[in-house]
Every structure is written in C-alpha cells, then in structure tokens.
mmCIF file of C-alpha atoms in Angstrom:
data_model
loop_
_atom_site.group_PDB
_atom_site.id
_atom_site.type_symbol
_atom_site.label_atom_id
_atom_site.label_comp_id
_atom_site.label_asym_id
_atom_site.label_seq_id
_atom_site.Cartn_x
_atom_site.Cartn_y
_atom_site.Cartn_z
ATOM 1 C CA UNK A 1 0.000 0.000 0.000
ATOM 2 C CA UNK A 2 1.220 2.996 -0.769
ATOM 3 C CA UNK A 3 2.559 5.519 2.186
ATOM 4 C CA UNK A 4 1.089 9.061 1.840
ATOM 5 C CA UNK A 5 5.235 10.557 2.077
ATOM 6 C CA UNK A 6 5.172 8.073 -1.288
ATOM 7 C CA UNK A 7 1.919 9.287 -2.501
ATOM 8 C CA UNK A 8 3.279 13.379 -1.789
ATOM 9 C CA UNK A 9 6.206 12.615 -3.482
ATOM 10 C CA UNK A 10 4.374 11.310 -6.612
ATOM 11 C CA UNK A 11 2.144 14.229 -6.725
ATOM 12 C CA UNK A 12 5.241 16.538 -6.665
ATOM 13 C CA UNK A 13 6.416 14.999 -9.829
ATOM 14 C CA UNK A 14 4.130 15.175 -11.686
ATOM 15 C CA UNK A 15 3.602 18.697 -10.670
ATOM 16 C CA UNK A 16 6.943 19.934 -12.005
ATOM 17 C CA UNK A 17 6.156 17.938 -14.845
ATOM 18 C CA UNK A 18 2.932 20.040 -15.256
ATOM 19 C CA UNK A 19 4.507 23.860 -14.506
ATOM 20 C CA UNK A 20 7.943 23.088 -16.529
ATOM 21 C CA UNK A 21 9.857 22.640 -13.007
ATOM 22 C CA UNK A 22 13.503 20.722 -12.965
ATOM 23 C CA UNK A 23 13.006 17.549 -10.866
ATOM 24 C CA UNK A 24 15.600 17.629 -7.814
ATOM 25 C CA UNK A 25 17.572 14.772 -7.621
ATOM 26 C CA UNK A 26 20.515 16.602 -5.588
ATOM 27 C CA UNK A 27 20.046 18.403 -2.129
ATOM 28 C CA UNK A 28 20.480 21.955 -3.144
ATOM 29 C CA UNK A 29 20.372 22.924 0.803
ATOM 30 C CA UNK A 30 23.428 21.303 1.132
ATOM 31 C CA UNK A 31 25.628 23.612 -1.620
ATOM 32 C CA UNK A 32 24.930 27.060 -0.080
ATOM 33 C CA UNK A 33 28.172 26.571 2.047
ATOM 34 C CA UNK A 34 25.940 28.300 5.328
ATOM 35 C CA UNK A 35 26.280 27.253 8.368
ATOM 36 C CA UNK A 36 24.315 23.876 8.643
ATOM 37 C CA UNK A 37 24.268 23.893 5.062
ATOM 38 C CA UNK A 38 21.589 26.716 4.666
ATOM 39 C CA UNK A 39 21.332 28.837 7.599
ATOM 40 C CA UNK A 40 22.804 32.498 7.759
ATOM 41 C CA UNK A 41 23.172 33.203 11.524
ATOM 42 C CA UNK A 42 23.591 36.655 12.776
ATOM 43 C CA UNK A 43 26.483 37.543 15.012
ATOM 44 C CA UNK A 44 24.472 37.345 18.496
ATOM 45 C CA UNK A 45 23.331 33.361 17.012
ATOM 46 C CA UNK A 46 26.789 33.082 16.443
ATOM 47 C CA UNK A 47 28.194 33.953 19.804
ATOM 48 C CA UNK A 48 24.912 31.568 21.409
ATOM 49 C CA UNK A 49 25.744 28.485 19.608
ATOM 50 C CA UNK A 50 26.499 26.618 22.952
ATOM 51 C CA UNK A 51 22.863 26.868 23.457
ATOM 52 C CA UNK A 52 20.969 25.969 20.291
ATOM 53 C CA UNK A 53 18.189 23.264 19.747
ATOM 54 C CA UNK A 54 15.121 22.996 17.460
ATOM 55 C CA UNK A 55 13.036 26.375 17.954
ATOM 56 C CA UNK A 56 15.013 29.923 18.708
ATOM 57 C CA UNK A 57 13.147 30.589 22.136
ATOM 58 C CA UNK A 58 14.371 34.751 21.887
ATOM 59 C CA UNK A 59 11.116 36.329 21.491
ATOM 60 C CA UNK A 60 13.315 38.539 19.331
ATOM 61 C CA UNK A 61 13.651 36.881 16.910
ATOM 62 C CA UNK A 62 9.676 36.306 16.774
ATOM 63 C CA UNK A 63 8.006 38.634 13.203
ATOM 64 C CA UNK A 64 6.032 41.281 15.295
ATOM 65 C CA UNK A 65 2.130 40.681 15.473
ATOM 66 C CA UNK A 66 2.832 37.360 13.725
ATOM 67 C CA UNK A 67 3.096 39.141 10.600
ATOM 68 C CA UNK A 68 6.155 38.308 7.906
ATOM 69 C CA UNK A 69 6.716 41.227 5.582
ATOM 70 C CA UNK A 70 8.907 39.725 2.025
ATOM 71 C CA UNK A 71 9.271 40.784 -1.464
ATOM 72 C CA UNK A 72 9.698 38.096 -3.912
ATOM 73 C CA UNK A 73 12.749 39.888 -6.907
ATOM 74 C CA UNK A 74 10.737 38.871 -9.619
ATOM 75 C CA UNK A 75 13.526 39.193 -12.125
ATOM 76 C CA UNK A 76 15.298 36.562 -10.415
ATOM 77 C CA UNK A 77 12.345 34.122 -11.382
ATOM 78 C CA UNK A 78 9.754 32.506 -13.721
ATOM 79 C CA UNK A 79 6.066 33.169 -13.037
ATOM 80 C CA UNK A 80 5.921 29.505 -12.431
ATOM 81 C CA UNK A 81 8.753 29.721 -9.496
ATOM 82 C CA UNK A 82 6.605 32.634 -7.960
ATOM 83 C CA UNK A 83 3.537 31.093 -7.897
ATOM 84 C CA UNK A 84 5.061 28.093 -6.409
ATOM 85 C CA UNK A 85 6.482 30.824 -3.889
ATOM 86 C CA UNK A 86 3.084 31.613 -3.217
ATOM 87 C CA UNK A 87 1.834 27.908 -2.895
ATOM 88 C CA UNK A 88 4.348 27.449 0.374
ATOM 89 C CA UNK A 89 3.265 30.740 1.809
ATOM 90 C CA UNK A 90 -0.416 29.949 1.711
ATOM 91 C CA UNK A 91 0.355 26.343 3.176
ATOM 92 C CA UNK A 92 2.282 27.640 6.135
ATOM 93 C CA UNK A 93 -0.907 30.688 6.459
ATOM 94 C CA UNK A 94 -3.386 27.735 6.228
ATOM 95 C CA UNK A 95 -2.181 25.722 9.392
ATOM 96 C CA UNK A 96 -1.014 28.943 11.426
ATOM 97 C CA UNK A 97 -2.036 32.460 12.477
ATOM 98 C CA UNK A 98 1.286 33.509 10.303
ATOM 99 C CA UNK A 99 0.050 36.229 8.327
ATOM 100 C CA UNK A 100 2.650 36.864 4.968
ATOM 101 C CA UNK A 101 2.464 40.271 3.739
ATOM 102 C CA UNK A 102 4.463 42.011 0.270
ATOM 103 C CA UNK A 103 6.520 44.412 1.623
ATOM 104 C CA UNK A 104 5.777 47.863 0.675
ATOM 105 C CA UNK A 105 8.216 50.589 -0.641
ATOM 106 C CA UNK A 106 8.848 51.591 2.479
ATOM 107 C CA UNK A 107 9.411 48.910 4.511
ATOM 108 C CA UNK A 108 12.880 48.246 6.190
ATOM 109 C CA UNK A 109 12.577 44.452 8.319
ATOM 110 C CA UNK A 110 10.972 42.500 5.444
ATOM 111 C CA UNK A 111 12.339 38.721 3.741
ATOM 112 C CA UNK A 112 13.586 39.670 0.274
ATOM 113 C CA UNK A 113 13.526 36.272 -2.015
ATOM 114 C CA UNK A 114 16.580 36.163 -4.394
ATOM 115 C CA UNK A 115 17.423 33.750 -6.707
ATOM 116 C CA UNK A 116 21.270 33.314 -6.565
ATOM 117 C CA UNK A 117 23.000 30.285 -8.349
ATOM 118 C CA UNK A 118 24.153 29.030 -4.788
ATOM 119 C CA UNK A 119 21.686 26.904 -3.202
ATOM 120 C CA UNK A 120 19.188 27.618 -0.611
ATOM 121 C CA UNK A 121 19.632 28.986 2.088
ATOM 122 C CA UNK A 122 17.708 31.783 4.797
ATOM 123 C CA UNK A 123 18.344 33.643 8.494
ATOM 124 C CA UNK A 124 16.673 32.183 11.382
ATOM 125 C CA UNK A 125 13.832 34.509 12.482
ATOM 126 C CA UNK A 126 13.007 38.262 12.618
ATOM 127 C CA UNK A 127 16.469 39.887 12.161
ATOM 128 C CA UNK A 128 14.789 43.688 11.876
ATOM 129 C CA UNK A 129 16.323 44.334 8.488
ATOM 130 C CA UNK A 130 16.195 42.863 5.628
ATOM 131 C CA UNK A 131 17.309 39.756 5.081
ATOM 132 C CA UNK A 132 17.866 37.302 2.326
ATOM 133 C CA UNK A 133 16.282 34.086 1.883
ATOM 134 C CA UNK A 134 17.632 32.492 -1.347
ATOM 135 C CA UNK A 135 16.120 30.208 -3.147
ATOM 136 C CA UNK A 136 18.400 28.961 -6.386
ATOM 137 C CA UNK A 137 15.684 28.432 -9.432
ATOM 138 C CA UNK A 138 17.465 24.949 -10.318
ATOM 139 C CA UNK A 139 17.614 23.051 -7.198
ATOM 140 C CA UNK A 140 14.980 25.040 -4.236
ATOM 141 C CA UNK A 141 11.765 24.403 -5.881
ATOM 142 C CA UNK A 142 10.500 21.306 -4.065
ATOM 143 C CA UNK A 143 7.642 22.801 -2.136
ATOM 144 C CA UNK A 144 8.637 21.722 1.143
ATOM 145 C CA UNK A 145 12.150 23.106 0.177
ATOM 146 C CA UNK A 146 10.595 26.674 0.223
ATOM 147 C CA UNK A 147 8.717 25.842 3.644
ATOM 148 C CA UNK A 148 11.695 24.654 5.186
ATOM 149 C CA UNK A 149 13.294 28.114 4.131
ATOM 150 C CA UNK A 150 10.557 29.846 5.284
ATOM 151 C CA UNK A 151 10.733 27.880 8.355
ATOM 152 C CA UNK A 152 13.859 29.157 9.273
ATOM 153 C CA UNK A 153 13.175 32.481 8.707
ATOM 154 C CA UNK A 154 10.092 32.230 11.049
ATOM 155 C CA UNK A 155 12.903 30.891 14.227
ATOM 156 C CA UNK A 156 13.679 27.336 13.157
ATOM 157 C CA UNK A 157 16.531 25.377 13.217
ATOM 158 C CA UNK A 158 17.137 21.775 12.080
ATOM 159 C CA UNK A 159 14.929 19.069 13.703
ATOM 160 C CA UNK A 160 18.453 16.505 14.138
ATOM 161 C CA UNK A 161 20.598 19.091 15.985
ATOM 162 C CA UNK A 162 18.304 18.729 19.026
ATOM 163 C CA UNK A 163 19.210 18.166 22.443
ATOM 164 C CA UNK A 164 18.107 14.798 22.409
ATOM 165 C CA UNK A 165 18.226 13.647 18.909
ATOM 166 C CA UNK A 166 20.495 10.719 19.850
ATOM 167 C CA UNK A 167 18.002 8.840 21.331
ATOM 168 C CA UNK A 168 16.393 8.866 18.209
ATOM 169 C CA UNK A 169 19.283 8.482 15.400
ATOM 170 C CA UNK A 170 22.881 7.791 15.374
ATOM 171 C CA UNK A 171 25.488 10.227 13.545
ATOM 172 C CA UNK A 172 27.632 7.623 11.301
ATOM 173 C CA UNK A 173 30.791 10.561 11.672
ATOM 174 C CA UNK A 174 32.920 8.274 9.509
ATOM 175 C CA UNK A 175 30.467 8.969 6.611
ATOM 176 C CA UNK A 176 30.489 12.933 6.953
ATOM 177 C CA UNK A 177 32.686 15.211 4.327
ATOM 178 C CA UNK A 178 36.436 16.051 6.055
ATOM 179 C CA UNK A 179 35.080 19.819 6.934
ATOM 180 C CA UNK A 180 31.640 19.390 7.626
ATOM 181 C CA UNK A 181 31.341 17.757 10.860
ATOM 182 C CA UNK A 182 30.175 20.812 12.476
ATOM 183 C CA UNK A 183 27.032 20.826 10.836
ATOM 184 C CA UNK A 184 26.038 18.129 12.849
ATOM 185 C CA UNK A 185 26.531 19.058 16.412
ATOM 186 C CA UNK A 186 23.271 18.808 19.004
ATOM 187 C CA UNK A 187 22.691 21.619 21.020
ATOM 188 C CA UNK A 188 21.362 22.468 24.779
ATOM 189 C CA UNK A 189 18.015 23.873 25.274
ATOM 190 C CA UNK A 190 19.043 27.783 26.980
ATOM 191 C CA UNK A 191 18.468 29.054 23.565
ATOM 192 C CA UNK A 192 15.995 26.913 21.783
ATOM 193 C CA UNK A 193 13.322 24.820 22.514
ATOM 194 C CA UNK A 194 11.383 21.981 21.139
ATOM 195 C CA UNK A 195 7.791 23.430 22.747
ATOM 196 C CA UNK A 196 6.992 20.219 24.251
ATOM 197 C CA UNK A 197 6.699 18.278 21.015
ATOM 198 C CA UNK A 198 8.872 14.449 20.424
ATOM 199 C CA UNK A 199 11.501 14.683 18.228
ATOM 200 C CA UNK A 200 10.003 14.383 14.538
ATOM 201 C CA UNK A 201 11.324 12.093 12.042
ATOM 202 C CA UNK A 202 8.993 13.146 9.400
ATOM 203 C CA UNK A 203 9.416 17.575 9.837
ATOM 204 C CA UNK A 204 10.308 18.871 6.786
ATOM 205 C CA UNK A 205 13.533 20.552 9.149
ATOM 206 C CA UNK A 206 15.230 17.097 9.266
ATOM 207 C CA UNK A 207 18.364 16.091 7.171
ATOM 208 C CA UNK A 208 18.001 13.416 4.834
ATOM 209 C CA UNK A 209 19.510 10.416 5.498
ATOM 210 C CA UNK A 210 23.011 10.386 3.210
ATOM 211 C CA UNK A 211 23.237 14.861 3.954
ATOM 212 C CA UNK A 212 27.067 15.883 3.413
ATOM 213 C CA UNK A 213 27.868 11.958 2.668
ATOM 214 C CA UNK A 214 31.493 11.389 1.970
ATOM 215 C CA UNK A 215 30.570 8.216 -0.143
ATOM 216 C CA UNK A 216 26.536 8.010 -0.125
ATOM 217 C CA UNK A 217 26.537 6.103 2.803
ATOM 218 C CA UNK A 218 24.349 7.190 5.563
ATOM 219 C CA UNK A 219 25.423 9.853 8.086
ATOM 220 C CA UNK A 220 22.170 9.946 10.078
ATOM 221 C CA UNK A 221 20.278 6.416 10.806
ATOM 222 C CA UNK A 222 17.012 6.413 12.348
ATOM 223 C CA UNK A 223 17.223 3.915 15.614
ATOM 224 C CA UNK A 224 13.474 3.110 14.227
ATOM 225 C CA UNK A 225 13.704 1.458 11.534
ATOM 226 C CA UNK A 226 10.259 1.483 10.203
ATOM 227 C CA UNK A 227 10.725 5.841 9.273
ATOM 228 C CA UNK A 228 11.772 8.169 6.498
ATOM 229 C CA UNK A 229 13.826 11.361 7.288
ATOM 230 C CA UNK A 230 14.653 14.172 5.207
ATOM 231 C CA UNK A 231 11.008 14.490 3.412
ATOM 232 C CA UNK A 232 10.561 18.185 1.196
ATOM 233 C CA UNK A 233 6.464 17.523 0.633
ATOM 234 C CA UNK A 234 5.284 19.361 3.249
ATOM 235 C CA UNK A 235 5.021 20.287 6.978
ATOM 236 C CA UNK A 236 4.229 17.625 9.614
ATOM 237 C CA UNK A 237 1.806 17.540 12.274
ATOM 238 C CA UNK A 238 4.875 18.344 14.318
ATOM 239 C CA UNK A 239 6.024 21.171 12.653
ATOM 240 C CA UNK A 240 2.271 22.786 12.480
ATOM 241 C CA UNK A 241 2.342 21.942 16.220
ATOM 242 C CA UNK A 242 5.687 23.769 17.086
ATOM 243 C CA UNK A 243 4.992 26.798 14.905
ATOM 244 C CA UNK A 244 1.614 27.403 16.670
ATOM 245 C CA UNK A 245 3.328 27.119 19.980
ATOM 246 C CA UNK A 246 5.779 29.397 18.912
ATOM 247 C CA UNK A 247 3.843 32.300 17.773
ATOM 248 C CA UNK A 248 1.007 31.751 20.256
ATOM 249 C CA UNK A 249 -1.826 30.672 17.745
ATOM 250 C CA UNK A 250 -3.717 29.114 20.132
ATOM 251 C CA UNK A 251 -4.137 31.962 22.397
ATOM 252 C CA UNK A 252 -4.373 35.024 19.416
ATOM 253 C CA UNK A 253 -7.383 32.296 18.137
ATOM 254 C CA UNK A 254 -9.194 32.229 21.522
ATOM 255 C CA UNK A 255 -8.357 36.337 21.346
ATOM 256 C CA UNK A 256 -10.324 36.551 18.035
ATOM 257 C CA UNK A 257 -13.305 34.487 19.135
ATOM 258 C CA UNK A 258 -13.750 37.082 22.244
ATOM 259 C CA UNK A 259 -13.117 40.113 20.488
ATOM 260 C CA UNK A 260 -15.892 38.851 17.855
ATOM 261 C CA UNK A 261 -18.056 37.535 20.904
#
C-alpha cells in the first residue's frame, strides 16, 4: 500500500512535470556553504551556539504581530517559481495564524527572495532588516524546500541538531565530508526549545539520510527502523504543532473568538 510521504512525493512529480519545473535529484540545501548547510546566523546566534536546539526561544527573533513582511525579486524568477512561492506561503498561512504580507516601498525588516546560483539557504527569524532568503531556481523548488526556508526564517533550526536527537538516530561521523562535521553538532536547550513536542522524524527541518555523505553512505540512521527522514512535501503535524506554539496561535485564536463575541 502505498505511504502518503510516497503518494506526496508522486504528486510533486508530476507537478513539475505540469509547470515546466527541474526535478531535484541533488540536495540543493546542502551547496549554499551556510552554516548547517543553509542557515545564515547573525552575530548574536553566532556567539549563542552553545545553546541551540530545534526552535530559537528569543522572542526577538519572533516577526512582530505574527506578521512576515517579504518581497519576492521577480527578475530573479519565472512566473511559475513565484507562484510556487506563493503555494508554500499559503500552506504555512493555512495551518497557522502567520500572516505573509508584500513588503511595501517603504518597509525596512521585510524577507527579500533572491534567486542566486548558490543553493538555498535563509536567516533564522526576525532579524529587523532585511534579510535574504535564497532560493536557487534549479535546485529550491520542491515545495517543502521553500517551507523549510521559510521555516527558518520564522525561528527554526534543524529538527536533528536537538538536544536529544540521539536517542532517536545515530550520527555515522565516519560517513560525513572532512570539513563538515560541524554541521552536525546537538545543542542544549538555553536558547531553543522543542515546545513540548517528540523529536520528529517526518518535519520537513530534518536532514536526509546520506546529507554531506562522503561516499553516499548514511550519516544519520534512524534507531526506528520502520521511518523516512529528510522528506521536502510538506510540513508535519509536528512542525504545524511547534509553529503554533511558537507564535502563540492558540491563544491570538481564543483572542479573536472574544473580540468577535
């Protein structure tokens, strides 16, 4: 019987068959050369990377009344990559209270979308300036490749560099790229948290199996074996789950129903 990851991944294909999208057979979150692979921290995440996890837990580095301001460089893309822009946008809106908003001529803290030759890659959370999230036309245009950008940008970090992610997988080091290594070190919970939710095999913030393989051998093996990590459909329940914990959906839901009560 077909799994619905399987079934997802299917439907992708034949969707970049239908808009005139490459397929991605190569991790393009991997080539950006960022820390992690794709992540562009500033120079206070820098100094705190002793205490990283899952979630950034500096309010901070929230978007202000839950509200992400970005501006896609059109010239940098097809109509067909900005619609598909558009597509991961709505799907993070749809499960959240994250509002996305075009920022206006004016505005000076928004996301700007580029599409540079180098991979993908984004900040993590509000950095009250602009900042880049890039997302290379031949390699970033697996939907849940965009989310997981997004992701970042909203506070995220990667789902296998939590605290207690080696209960759940083992790091094969001997597999990893000579120069690498770093970008898979766990980190303590002072700076980020998991909000309560298991560690997530299936979030679309998870490594693939073989990431920065020396040889295509794994580096990261699940301790269940029965699981797939390093999906790009789509946000799991645990992601949806963590991101309304993060921004306080729950409670700015329950705020709505009294204020229209």
């Amino acid at each position: 019987m077909m799994n619905k990851i399987t079934f997802c991944a299917i439907v992708t294909f034949c969707a970049y068959q239908i808009l005139g999208l490459p397929v991605i057979s190569d991790d393009a979150e991997q080539r950006a050369g960022k820390f992690e692979g794709d992540i562009v921290l500033s120079s206070e995440q820098r100094m705190a990377l002793a205490g990283l996890r899952n979630g950034l837990s500096a309010d901070r580095y929230r978007w202000p009344n839950n509200t992400v301001f970005y501006r896609i460089i059109s010239d940098n893309f097809t109509t067909e990559h900005v619609g598909h822009i558009h597509r991961a946008l709505d799907t993070i809106g749809n499960v959240s209270c994250i509002s996305f908003i075009e920022a206006d001529e004016n505005a000076t803290a928004f996301v700007r979308v580029v599409g540079d030759d180098v991979g993908c890659f984004s900040a993590v959370g509000y950095q009250g300036s602009v900042q880049d999230l890039n997302l290379a036309p031949n390699g970033c245009f697996r939907l849940g490749t965009i989310i997981h950008e997004f992701l970042h940008a909203l506070g995220f970090f990667h789902m296998q560099s939590a605290t207690e992610r080696d209960e759940y997988v083992t790091i094969v080091w001997d597999n990893i790229r000579r120069g690498v290594e770093r970008n898979f070190q766990k980190y303590n919970s002072s700076f980020v948290t998991g909000f309560n939710v298991e560690y997530d095999y299936g979030s679309v913030l998870h490594y693939s199996a073989t990431a920065f393989s020396v040889n295509g051998n794994r580096t990261i093996v699940p301790r269940n074996e029965n699981v797939t990590i390093g999906q790009r459909t789509g946000m799991s329940d645990g992601d949806v789950t963590k991101l309304n914990r993060m921004y306080s959906c729950d409670d700015a839901a329950s705020d709505n129903v009294e204020a229209r009560g």
